[in-house]
Short mmCIF file of C-alpha atoms (C1' of nucleotides) in Angstrom, two decimals:
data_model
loop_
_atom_site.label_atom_id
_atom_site.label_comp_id
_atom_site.label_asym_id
_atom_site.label_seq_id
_atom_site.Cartn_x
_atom_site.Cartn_y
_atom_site.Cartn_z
CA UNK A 1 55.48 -4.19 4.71
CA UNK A 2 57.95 -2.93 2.21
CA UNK A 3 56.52 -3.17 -1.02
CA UNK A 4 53.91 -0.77 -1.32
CA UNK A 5 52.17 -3.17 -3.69
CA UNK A 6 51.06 -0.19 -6.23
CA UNK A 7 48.05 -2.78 -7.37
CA UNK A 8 47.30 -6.02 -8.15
CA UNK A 9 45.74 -5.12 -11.82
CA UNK A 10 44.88 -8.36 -13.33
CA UNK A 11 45.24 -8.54 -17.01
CA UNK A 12 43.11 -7.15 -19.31
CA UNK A 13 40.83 -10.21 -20.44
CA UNK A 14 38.56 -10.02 -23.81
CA UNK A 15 35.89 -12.34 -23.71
CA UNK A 16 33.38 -12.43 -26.35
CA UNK A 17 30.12 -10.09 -25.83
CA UNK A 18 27.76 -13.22 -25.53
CA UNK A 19 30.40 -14.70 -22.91
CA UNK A 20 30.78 -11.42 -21.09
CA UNK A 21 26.83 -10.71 -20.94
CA UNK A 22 26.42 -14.05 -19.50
CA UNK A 23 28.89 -13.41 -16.73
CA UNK A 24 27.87 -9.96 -15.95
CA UNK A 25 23.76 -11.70 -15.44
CA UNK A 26 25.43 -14.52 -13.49
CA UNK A 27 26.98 -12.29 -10.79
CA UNK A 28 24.53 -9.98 -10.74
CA UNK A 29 22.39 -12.32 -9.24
CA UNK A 30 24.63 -13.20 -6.99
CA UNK A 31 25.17 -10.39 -6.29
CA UNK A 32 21.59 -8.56 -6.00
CA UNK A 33 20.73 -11.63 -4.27
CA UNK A 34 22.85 -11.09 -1.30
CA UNK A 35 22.74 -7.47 -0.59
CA UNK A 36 19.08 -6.24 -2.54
CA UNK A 37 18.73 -3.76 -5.57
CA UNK A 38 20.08 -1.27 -3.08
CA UNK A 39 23.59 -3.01 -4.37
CA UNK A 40 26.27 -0.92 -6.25
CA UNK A 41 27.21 -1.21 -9.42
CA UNK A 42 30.78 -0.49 -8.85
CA UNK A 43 30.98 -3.06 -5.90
CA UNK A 44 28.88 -5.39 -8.75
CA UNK A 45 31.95 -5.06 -11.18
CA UNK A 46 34.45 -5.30 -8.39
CA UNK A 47 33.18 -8.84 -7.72
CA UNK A 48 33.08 -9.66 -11.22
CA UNK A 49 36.53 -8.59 -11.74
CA UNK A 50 35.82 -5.83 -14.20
CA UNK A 51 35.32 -1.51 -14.41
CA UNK A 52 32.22 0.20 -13.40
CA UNK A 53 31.32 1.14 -17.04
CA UNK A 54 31.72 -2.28 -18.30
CA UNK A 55 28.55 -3.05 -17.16
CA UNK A 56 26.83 -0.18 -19.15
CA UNK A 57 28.21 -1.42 -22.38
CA UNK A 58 26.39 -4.53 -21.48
CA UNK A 59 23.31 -3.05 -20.09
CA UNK A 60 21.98 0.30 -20.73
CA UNK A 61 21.17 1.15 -17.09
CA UNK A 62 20.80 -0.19 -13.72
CA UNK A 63 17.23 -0.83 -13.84
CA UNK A 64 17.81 -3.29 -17.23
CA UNK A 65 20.30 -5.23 -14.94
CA UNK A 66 17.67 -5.83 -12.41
CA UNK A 67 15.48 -6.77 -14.70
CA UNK A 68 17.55 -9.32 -15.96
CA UNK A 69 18.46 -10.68 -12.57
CA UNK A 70 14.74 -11.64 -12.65
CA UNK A 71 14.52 -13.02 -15.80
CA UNK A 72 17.03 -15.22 -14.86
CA UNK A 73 15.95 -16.32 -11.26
CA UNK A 74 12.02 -16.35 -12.40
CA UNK A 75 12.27 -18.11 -15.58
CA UNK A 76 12.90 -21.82 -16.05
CA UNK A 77 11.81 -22.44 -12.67
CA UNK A 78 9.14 -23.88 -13.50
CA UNK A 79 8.81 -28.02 -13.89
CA UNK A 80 5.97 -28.45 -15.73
CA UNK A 81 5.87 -31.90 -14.89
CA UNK A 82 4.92 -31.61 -11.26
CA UNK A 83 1.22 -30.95 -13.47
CA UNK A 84 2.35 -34.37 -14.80
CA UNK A 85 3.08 -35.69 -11.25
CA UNK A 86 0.15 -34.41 -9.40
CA UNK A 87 -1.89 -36.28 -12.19
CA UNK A 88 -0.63 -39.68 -12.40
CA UNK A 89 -3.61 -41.49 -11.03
CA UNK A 90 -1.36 -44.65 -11.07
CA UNK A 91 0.06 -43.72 -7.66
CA UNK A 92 -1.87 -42.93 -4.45
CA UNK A 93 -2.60 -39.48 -4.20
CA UNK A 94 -0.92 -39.00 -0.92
CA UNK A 95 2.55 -40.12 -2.52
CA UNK A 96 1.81 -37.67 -5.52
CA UNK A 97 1.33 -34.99 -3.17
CA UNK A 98 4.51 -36.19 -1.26
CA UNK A 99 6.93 -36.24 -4.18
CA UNK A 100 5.21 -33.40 -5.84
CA UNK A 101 6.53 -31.34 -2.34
CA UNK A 102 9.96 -32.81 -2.21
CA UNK A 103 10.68 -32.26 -5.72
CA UNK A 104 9.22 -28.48 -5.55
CA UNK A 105 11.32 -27.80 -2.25
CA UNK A 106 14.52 -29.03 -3.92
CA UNK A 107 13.69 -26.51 -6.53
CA UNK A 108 12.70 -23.35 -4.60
CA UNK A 109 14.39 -23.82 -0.92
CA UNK A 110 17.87 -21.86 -2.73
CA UNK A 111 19.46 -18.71 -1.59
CA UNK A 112 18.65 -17.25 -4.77
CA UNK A 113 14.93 -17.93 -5.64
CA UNK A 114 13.96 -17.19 -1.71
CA UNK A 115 15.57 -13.90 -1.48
CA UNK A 116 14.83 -12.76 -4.86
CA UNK A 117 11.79 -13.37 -4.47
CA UNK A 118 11.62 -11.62 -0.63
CA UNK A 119 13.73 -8.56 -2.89
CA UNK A 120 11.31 -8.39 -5.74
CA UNK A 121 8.10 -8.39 -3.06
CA UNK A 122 8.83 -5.84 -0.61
CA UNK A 123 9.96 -3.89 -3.74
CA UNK A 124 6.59 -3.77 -5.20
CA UNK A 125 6.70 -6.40 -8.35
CA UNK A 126 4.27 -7.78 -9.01
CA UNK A 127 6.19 -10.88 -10.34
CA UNK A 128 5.60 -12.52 -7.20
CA UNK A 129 1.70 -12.18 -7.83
CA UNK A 130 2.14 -13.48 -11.36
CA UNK A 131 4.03 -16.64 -9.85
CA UNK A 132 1.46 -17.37 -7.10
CA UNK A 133 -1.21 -17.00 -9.19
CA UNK A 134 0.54 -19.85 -11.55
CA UNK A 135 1.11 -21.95 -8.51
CA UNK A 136 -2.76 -21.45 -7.30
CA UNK A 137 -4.19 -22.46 -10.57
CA UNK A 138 -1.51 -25.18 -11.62
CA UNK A 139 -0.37 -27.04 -8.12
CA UNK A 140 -3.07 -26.03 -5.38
CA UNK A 141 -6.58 -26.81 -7.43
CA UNK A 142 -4.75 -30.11 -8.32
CA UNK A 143 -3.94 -31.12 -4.85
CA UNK A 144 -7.48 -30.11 -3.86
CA UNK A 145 -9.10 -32.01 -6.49
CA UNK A 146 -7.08 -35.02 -5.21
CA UNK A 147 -7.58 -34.83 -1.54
CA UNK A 148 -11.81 -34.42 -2.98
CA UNK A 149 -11.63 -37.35 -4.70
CA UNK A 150 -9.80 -39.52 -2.19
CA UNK A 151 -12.18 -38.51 0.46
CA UNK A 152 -15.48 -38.68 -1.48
CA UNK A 153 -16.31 -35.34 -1.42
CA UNK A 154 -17.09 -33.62 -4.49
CA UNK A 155 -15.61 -32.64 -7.56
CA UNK A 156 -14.29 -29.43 -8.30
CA UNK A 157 -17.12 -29.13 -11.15
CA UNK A 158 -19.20 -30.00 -9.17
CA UNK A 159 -18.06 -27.80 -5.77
CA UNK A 160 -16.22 -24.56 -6.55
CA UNK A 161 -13.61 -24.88 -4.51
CA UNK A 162 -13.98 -22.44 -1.50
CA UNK A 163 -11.61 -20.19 -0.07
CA UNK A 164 -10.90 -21.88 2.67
CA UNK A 165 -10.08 -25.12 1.16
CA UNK A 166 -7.54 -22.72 -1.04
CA UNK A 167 -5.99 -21.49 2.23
CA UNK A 168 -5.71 -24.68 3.49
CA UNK A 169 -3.00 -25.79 0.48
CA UNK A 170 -1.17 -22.13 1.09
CA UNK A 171 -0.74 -23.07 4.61
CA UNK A 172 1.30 -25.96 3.47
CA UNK A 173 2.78 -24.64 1.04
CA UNK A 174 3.76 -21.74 3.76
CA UNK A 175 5.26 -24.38 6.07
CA UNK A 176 7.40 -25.79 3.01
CA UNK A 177 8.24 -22.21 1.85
CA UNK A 178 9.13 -20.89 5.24
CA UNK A 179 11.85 -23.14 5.76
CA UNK A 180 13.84 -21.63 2.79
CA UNK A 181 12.60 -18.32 4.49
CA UNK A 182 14.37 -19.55 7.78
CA UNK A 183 17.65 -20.74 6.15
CA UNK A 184 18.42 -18.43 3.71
CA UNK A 185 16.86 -14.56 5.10
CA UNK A 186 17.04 -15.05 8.76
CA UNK A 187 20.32 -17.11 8.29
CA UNK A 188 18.88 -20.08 10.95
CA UNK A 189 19.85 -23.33 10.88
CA UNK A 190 17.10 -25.81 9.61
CA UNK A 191 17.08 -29.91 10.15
CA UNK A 192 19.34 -31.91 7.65
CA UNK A 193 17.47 -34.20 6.55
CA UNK A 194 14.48 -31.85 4.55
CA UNK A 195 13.15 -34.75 2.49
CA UNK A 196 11.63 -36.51 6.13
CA UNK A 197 10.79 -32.94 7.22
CA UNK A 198 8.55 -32.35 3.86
CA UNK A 199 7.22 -35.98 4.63
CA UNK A 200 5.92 -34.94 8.05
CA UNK A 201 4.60 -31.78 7.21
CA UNK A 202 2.66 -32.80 4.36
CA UNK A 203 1.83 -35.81 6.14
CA UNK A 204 0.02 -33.85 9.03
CA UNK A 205 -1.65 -31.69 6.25
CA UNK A 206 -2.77 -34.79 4.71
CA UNK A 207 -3.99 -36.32 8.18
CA UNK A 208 -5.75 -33.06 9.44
CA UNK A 209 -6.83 -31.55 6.39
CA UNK A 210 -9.36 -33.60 4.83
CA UNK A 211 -11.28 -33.59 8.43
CA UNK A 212 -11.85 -29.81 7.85
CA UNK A 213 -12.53 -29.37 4.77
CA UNK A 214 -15.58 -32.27 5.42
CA UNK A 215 -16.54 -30.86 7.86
CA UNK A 216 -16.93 -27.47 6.23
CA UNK A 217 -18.36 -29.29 2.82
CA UNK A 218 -21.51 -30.27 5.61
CA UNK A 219 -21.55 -27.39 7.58
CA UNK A 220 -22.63 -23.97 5.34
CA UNK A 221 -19.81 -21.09 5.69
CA UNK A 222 -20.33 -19.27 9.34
CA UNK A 223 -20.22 -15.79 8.74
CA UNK A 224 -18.10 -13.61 11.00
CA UNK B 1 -1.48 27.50 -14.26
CA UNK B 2 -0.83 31.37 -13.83
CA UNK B 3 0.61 31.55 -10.04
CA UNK B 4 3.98 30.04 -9.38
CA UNK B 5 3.41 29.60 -5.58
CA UNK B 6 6.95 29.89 -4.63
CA UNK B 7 6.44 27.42 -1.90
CA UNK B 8 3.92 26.70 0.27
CA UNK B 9 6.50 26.37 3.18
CA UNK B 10 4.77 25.14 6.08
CA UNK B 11 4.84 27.40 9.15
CA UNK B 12 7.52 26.90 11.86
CA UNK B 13 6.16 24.86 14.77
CA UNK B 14 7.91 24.18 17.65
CA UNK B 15 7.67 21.87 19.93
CA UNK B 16 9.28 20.27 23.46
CA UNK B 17 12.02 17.78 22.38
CA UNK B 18 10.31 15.11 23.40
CA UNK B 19 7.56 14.97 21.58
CA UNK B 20 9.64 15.50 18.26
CA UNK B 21 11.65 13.14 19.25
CA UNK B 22 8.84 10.65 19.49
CA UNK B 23 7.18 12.00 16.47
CA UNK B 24 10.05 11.42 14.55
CA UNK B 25 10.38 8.13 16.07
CA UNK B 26 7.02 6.86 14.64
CA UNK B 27 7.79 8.40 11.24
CA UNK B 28 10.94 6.76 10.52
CA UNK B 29 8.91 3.16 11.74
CA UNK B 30 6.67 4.25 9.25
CA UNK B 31 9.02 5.12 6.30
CA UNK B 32 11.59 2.69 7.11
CA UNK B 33 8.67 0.09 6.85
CA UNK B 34 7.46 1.17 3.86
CA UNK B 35 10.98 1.89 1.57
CA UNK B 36 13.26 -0.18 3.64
CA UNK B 37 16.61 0.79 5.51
CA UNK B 38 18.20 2.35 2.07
CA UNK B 39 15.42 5.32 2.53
CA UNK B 40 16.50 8.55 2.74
CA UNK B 41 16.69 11.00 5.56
CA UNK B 42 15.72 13.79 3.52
CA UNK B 43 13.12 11.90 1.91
CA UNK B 44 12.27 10.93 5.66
CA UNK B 45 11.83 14.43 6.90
CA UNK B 46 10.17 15.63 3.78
CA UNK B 47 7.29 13.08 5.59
CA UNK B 48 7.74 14.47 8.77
CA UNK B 49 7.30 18.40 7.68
CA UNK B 50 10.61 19.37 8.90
CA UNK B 51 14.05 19.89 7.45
CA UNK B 52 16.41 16.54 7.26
CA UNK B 53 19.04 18.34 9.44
CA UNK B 54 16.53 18.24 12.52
CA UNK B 55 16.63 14.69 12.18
CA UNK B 56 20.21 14.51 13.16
CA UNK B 57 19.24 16.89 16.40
CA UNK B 58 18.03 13.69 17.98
CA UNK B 59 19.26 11.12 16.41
CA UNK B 60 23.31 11.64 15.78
CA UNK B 61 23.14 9.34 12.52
CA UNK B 62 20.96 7.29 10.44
CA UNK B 63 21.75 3.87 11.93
CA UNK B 64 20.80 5.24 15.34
CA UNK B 65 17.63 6.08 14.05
CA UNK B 66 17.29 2.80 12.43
CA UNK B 67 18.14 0.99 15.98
CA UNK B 68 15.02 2.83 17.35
CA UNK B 69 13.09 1.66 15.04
CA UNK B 70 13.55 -1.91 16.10
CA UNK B 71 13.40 -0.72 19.57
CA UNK B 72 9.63 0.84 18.75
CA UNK B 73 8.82 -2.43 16.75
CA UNK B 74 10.30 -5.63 18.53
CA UNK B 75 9.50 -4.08 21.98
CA UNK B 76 6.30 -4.04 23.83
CA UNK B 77 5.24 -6.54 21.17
CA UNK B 78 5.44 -9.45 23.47
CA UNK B 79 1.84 -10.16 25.47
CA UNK B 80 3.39 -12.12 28.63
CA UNK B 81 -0.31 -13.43 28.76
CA UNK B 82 0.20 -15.75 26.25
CA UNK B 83 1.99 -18.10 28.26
CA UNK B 84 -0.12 -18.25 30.53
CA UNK B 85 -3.08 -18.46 28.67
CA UNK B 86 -1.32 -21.48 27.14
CA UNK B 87 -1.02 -22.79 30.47
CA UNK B 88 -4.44 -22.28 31.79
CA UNK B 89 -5.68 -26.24 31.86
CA UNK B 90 -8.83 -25.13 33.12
CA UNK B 91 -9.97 -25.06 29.25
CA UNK B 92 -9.43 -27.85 26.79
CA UNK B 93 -6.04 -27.61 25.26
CA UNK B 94 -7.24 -27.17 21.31
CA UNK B 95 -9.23 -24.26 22.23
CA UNK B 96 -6.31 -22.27 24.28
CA UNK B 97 -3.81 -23.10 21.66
CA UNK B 98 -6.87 -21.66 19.14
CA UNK B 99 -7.43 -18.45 21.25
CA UNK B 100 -3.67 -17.95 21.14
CA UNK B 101 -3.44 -17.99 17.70
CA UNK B 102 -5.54 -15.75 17.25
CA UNK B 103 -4.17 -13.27 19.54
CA UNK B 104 -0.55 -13.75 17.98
CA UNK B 105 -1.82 -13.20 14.61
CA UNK B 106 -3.23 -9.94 15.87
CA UNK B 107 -0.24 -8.53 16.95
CA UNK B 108 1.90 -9.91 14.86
CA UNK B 109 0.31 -9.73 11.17
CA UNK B 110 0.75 -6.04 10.85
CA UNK B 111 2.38 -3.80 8.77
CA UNK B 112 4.81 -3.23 10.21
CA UNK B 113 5.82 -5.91 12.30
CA UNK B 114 6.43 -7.99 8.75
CA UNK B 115 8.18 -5.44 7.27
CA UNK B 116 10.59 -4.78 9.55
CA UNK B 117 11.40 -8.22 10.09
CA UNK B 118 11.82 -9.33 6.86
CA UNK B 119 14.04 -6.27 6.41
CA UNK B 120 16.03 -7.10 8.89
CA UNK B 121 15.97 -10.39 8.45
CA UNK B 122 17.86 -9.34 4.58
CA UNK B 123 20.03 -7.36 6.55
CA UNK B 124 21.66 -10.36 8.34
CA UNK B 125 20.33 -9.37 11.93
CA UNK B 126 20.46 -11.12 14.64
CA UNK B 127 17.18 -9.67 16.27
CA UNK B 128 15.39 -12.20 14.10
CA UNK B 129 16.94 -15.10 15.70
CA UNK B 130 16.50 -13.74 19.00
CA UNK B 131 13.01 -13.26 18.67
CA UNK B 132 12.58 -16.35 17.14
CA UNK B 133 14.01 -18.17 19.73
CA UNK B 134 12.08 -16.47 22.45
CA UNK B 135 8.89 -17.64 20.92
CA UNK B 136 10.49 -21.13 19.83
CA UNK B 137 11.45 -21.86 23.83
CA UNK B 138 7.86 -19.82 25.13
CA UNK B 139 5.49 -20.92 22.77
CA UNK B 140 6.19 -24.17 20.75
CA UNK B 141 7.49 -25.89 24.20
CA UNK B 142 4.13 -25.65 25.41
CA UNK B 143 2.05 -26.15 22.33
CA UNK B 144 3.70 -29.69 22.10
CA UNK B 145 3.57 -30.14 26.03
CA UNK B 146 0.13 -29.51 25.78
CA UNK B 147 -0.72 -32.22 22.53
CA UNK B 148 1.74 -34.80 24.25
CA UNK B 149 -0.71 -34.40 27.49
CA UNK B 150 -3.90 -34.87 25.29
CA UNK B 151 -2.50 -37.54 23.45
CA UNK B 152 -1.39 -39.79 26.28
CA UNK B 153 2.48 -39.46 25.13
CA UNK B 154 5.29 -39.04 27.52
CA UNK B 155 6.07 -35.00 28.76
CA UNK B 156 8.88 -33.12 27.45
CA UNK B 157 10.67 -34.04 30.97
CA UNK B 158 10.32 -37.89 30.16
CA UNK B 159 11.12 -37.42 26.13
CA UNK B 160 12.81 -34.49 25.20
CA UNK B 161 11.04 -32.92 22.02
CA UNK B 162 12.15 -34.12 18.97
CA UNK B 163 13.02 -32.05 15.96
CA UNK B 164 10.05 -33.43 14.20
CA UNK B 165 7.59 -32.18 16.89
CA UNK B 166 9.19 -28.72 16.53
CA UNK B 167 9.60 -28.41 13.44
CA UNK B 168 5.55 -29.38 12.97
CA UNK B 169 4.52 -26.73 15.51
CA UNK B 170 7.04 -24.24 12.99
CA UNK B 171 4.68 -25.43 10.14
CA UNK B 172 1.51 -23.99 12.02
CA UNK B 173 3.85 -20.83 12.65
CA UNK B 174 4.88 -20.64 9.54
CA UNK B 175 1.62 -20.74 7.87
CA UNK B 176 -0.05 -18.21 10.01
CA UNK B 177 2.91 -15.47 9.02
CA UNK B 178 3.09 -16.33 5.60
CA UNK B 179 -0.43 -14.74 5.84
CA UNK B 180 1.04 -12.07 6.86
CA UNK B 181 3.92 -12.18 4.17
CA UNK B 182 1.17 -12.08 1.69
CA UNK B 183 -0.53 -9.19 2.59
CA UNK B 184 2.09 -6.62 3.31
CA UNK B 185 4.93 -7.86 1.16
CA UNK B 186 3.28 -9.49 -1.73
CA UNK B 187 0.64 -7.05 -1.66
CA UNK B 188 -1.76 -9.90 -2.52
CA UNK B 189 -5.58 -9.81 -1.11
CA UNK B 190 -6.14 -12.12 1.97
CA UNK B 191 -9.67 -13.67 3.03
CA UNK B 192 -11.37 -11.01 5.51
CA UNK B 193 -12.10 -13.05 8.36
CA UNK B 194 -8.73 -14.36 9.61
CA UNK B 195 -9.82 -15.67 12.63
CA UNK B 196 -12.17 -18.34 10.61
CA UNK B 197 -8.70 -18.75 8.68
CA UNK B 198 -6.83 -19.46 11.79
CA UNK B 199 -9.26 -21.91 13.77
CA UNK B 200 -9.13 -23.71 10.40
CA UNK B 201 -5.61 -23.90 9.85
CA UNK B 202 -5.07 -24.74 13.65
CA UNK B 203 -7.82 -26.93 13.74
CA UNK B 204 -6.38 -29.01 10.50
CA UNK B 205 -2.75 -28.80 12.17
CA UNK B 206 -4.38 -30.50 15.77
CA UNK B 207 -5.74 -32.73 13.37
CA UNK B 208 -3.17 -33.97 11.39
CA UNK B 209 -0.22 -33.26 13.79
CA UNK B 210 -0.63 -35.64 16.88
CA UNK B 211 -1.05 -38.96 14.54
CA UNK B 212 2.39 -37.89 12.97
CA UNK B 213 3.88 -37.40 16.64
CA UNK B 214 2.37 -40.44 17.68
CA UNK B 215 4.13 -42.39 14.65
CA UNK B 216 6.81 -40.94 15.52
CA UNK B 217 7.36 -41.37 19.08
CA UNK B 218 6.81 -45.12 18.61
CA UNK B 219 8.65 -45.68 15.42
CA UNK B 220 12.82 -44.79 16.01
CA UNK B 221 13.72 -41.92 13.54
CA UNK B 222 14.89 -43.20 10.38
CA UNK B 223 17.87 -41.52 9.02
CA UNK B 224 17.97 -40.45 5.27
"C1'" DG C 1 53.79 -9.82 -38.18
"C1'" DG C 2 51.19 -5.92 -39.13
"C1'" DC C 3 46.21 -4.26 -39.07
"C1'" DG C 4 41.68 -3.39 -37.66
"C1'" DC C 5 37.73 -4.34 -34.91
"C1'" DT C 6 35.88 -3.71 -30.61
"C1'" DA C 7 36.16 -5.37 -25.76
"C1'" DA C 8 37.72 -3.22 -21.85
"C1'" DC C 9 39.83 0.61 -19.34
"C1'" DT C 10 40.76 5.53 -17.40
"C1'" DA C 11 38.88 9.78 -16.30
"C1'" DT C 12 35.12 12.41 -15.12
"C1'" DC C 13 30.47 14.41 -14.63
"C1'" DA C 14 26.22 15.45 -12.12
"C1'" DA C 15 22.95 14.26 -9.00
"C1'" DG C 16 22.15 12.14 -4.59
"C1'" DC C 17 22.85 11.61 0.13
"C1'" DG C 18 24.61 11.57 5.02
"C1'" DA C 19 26.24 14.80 7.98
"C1'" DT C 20 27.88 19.53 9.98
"C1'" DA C 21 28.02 24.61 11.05
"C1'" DA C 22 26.08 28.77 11.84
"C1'" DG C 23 22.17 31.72 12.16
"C1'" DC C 24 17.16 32.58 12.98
"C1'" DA C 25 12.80 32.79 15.57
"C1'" DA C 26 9.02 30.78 18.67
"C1'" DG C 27 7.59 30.50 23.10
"C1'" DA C 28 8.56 31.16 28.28
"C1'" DC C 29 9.79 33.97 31.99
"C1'" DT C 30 10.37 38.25 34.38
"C1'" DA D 1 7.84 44.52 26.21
"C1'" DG D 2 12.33 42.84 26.40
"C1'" DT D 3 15.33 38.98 26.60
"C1'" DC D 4 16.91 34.44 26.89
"C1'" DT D 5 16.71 29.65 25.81
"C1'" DT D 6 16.69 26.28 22.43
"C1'" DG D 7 14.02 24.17 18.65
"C1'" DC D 8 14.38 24.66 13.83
"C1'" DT D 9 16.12 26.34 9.47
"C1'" DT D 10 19.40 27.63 5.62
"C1'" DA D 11 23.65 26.75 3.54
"C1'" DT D 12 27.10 23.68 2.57
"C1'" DC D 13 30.66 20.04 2.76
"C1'" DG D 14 32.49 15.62 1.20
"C1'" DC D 15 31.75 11.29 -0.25
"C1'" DT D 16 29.02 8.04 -3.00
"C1'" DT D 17 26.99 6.42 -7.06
"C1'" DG D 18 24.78 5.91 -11.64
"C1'" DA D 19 26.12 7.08 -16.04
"C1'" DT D 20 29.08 9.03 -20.14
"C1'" DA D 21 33.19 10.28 -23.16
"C1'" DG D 22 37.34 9.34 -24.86
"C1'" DT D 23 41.48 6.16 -24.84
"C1'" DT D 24 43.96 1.69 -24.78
"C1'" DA D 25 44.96 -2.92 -26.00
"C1'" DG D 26 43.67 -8.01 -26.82
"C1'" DC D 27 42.53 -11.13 -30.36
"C1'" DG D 28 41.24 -12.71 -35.11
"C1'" DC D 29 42.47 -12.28 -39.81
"C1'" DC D 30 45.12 -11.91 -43.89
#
DNA sequence: GGCGCTAACTATCAAGCGATAAGCAAGACT
DNA sequence: AGTCTTGCTTATCGCTTGATAGTTAGCGCC
């Protein structure tokens, strides 16, 4: 080439600080997502189409970025009307339990909240233990308490639910969770149609579940 | 304190390459496991009780020493004896597919082995996938040979395995790692006796799977 | 249309980190 | 005991990277 092409240099834009902050969380998601908190901030900027020190006019440090890239993934995540859903005794519980699954894998099977999330564990939060714990108390006692009820066994009051029964609900929810885990962190190619492949999986759960956790409502706990 | 201790400096010990070599093989599984692939060398050796520039002795750069620490995980992880302990129709089919998950889960829900591959997995490599598929065209063909026999369905050779049937055996995968996941990436507490865990969560997936297979194999697949 | 506020940039520091070069010393062999 | 091999260390380079200081210029306002 002839030109040498001394640089590109886009114009200086001024955005307001509100505007800018926004931006600045927005990509650095994206881009914390993609390559972990190992990520640069100069590579960060790059991306964002702004200098290196920009950012710590926005943010006082590295760490206070981070933070906010959590803030931002974590919060408003949450649909607090799957509680709604899961209690609507109008519908069968096994269509509750359905939608609740479809509607909670359309919200957390994204490149952002699975790796985030992968990130933020083998990092050492303990945001990820705050999060389960919601899910525990808020989805899986509900789904229990269903599946009790539709198969006569008894309530929650009146049966602490055991740990077992509790593992039982995470292994679903691991099948559902994995698939995200599949797509977006080993980068495999998972079945279009997601909606039928919640459907079976919860079906089977539904279908094989309930036998076991009869059977181990009559049968006392065998030790190890 | 009075006494500076200028540094307690370790004696020099010497040994045949070999043995360093493997020594600092298992240390950099270790550390790499632990910090991820960003940890550093010197931080590495610190661990090891030598100086970082021994490190590149044997190992001529970082990434090299990273590539044996896949080799020392991924390898000599695979029991041949699986297969053929899924194979063995001398015993009923839910109890081998049973006493295989319970051997997998012993090899596989270690440190280390879910470290590493969910690191790697972030990193984008393809080892992942590879293993993945090993176990996909070793394992899950036989699993759902094996319920299609006990069920009275047609064999794999008359009905090729649908994506339904695999992605169901995934779901009992998936929910046996994610065990795994919890432990050593969440850092969350997991019931002690795993084996219970796994008979139940097999036994509930044996349960529940085959009358979803069954549907399906008489009902055509209904597209979304 | 000039002026001021401040968003954004240029330049740079200091610590961190992968990697290299040259010298030292532990153990083996005679 | 002397010496030779080579495992291991000290010293250091050069680039990277988080963070700071001082300068420039876009936009609103009168």
């Amino acid at each position: 080439m002839a030109t040498p092409k001394p640089k590109p240099k886009a114009p200086r834009r001024r955005l307001s600080a509100d505007e800018r902050e926004r931006l600045i969380a927005r990509g650095a998601v994206a881009y914390f997502c993609e390559v972990g908190f190992g990520g640069q901030t100069r590579e960060l900027a790059r991306r964002l189409g702004i200098t290196q020190p920009l950012l710590y006019r926005y943010f006082p440090n590295k760490e206070a970025l981070i933070d906010r890239v959590y803030q931002e993934v974590y919060l408003n995540r949450w649909d607090p009307r799957w509680e709604e859903l899961l209690d609507d005794h109008a519908r069968p519980a096994r269509e509750r339990i359905i939608a609740f699954y479809r509607d909670y894998a359309k919200a957390v099977l994204s490149y952002e909240w699975i790796r985030i999330f992968m990130f933020s564990g083998l990092r050492g939060m303990n945001l990820n233990n705050r999060y389960l714990t919601l899910v525990r108390d808020r989805i899986y006692t509900r789904v229990i308490r269903e599946l009790r009820l539709e198969h006569g066994l008894p309530t929650p009051a009146q049966l602490p639910i055991s740990e077992m029964e509790f593992e039982l609900v995470w292994g679903l929810h691991a099948s559902i969770f994995y698939l995200g885990i599949r797509k977006w962190i080993y980068g495999l190619e998972i079945p279009e149609n997601v909606e039928a492949l919640i459907e079976g999986l919860t079906t089977a759960f539904l279908d094989g579940v309930p036998a076991v956790m009869t059977r181990m409502a009559k049968k006392p706990r065998r030790r190890s």
